[in-house]
PDB file of C-alpha atoms in Angstrom:
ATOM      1  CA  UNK A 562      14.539  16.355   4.289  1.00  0.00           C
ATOM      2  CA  UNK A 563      15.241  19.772   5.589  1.00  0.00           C
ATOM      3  CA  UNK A 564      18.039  19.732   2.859  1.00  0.00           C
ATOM      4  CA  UNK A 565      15.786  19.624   0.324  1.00  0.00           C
ATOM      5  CA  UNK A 566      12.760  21.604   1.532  1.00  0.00           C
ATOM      6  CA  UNK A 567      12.585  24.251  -1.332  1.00  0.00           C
ATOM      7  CA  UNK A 568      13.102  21.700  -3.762  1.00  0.00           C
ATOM      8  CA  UNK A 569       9.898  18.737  -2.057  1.00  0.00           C
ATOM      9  CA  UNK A 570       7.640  22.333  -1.267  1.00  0.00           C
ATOM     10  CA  UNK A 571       7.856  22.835  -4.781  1.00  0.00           C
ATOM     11  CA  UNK A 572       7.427  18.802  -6.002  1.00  0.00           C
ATOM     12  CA  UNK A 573       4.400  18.867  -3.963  1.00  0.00           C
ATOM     13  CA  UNK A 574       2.806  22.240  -4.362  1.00  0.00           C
ATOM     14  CA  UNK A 575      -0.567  22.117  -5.101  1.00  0.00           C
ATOM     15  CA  UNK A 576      -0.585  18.624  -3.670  1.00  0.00           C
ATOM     16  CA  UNK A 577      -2.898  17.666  -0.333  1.00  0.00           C
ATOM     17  CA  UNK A 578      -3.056  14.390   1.607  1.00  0.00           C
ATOM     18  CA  UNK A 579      -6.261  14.685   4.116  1.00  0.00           C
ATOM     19  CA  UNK A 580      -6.202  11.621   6.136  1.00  0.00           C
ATOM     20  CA  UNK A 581      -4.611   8.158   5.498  1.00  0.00           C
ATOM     21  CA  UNK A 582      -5.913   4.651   6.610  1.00  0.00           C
ATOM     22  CA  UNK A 583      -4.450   1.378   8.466  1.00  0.00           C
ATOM     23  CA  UNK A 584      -4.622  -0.929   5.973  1.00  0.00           C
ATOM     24  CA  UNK A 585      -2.984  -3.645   8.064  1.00  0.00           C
ATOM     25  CA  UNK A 586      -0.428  -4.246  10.638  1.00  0.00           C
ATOM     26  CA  UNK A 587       2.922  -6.176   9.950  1.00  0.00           C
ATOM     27  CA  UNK A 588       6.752  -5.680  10.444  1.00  0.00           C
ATOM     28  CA  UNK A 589      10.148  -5.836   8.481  1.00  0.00           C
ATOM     29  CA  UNK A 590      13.048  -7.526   9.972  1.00  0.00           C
ATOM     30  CA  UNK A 591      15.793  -5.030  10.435  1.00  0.00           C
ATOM     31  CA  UNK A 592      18.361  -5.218   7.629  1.00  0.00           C
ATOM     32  CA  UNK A 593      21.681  -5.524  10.245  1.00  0.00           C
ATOM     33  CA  UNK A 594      22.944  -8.738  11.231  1.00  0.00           C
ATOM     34  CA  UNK A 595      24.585  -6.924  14.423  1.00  0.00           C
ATOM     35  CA  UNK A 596      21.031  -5.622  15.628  1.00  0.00           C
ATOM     36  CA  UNK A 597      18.580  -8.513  15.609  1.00  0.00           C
ATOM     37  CA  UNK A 598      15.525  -6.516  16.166  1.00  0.00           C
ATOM     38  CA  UNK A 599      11.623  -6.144  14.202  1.00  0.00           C
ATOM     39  CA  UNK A 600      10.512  -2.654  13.089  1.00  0.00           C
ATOM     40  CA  UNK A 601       6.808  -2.856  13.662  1.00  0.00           C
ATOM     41  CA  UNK A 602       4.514  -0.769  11.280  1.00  0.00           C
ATOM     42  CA  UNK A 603       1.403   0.024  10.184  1.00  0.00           C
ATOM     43  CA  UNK A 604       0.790  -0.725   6.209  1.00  0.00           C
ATOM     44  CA  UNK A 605      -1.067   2.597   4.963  1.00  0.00           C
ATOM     45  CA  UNK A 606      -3.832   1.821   2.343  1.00  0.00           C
ATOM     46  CA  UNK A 607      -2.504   3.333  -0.925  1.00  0.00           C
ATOM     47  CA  UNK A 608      -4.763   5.992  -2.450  1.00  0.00           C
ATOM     48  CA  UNK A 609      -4.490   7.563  -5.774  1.00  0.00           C
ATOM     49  CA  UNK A 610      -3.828  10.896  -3.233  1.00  0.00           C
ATOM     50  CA  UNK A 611      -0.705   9.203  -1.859  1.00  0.00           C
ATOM     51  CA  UNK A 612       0.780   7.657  -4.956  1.00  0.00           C
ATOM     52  CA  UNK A 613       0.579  10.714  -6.475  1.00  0.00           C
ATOM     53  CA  UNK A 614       2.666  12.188  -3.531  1.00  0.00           C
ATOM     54  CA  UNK A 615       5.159   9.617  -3.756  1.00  0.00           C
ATOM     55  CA  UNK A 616       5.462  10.086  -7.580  1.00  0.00           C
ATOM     56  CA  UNK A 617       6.372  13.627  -7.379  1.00  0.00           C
ATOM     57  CA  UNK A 618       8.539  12.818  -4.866  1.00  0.00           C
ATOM     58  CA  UNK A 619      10.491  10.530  -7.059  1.00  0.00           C
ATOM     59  CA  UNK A 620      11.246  13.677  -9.147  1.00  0.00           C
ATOM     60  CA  UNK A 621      13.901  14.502  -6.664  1.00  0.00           C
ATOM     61  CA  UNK A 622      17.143  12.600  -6.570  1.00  0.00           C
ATOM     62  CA  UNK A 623      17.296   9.747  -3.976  1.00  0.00           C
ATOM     63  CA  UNK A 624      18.169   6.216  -3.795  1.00  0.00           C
ATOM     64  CA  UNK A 625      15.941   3.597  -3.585  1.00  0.00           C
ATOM     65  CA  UNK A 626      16.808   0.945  -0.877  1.00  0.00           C
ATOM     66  CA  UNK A 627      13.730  -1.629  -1.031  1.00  0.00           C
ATOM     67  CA  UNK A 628      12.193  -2.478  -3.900  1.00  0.00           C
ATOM     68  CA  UNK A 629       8.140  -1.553  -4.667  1.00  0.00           C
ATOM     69  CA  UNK A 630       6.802   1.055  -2.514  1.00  0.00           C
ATOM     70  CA  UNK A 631       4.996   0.195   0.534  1.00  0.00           C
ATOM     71  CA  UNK A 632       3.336   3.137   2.268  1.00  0.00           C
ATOM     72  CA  UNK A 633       3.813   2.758   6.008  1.00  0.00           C
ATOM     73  CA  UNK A 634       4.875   3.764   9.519  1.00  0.00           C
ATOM     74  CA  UNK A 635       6.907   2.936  12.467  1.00  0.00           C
ATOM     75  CA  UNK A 636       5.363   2.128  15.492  1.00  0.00           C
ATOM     76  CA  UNK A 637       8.005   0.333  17.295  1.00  0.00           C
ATOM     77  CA  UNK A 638      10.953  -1.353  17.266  1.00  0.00           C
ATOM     78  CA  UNK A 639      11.180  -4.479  19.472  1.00  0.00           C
ATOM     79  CA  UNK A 640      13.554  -7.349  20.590  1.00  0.00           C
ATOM     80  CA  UNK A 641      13.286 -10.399  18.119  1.00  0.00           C
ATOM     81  CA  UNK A 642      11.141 -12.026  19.486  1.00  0.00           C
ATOM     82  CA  UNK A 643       8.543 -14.328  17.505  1.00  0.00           C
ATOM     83  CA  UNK A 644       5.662 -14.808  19.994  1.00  0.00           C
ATOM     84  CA  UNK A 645       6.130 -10.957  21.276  1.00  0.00           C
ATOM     85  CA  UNK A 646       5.825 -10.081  17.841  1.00  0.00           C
ATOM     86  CA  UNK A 647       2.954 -11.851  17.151  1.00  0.00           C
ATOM     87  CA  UNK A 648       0.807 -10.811  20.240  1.00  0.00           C
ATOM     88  CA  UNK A 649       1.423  -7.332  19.565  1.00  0.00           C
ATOM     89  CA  UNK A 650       0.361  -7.599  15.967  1.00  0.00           C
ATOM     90  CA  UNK A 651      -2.916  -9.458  16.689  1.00  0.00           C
ATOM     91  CA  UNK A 652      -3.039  -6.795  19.240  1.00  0.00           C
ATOM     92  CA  UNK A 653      -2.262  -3.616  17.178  1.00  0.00           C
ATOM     93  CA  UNK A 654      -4.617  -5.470  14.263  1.00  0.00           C
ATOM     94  CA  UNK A 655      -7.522  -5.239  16.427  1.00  0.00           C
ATOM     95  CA  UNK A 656      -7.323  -1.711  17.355  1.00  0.00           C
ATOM     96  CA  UNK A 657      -6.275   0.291  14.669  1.00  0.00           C
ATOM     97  CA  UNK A 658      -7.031  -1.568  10.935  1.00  0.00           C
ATOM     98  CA  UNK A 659      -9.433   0.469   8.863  1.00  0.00           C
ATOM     99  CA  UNK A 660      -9.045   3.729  10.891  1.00  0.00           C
ATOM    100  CA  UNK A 661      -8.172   6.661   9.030  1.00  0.00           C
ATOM    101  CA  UNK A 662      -5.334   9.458  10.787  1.00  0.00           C
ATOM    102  CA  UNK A 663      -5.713  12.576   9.499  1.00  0.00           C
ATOM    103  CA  UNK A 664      -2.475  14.425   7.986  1.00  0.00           C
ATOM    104  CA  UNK A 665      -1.060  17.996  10.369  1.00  0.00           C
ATOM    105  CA  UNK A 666       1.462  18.721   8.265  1.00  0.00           C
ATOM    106  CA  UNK A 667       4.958  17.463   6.312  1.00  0.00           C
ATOM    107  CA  UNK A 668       7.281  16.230   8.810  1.00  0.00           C
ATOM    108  CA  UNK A 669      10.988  16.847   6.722  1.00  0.00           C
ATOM    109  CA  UNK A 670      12.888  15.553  10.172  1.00  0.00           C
ATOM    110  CA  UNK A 671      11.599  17.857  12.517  1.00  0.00           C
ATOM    111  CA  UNK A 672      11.916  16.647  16.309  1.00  0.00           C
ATOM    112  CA  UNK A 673       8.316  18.320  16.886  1.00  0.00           C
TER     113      UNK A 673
END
């Protein structure tokens, strides 16, 4: 991202994300038979605010590795485990579907 800074500022300028909501809680197996692990996430409910980001975004060269576009985020990465999975799902369900996060700022990699 910090690569490309100039070139996203500009893609999204005039653009503004307030807040974003937990739509639901689920996980993605991770694509590397070597490291048998679950990326847990949280599914964020897609807003005409947020496509819109992710549109302009397209604008800028990149490779698409999934197909469809599923807003999310990481929350953790665990062993695979099936029933550990499951309990913190249920878990993570509970606590955090249908509350909204409001948006600091644009994170392009930063480790702060």
């Amino acid at each position: 991202g910090k690569n490309y800074e100039l070139h996203i500022n500009k893609v999204l300028e005039g653009w503004k994300l307030e807040s974003v909501e937990i739509e639901d809680i689920g996980y993605f197996e991770s694509p590397y038979p070597d490291e048998p692990y679950y990326c847990i996430v949280a599914h964020i409910k897609p807003t005409p605010e947020l496509i819109e980001g992710h549109q302009r975004l397209e604008f800028l060269p990149h490779i698409n590795t999934f197909t469809g576009y599923k807003a999310h985020f990481t929350l953790a990465y665990i062993e695979k485990d099936d029933s550990w999975r499951d309990g913190l799902i249920k878990d993570l369900k509970k606590e955090f579907v249908g509350k909204k996060i409001n948006v600091k700022k644009l994170n392009l990699g930063d480790k702060k």
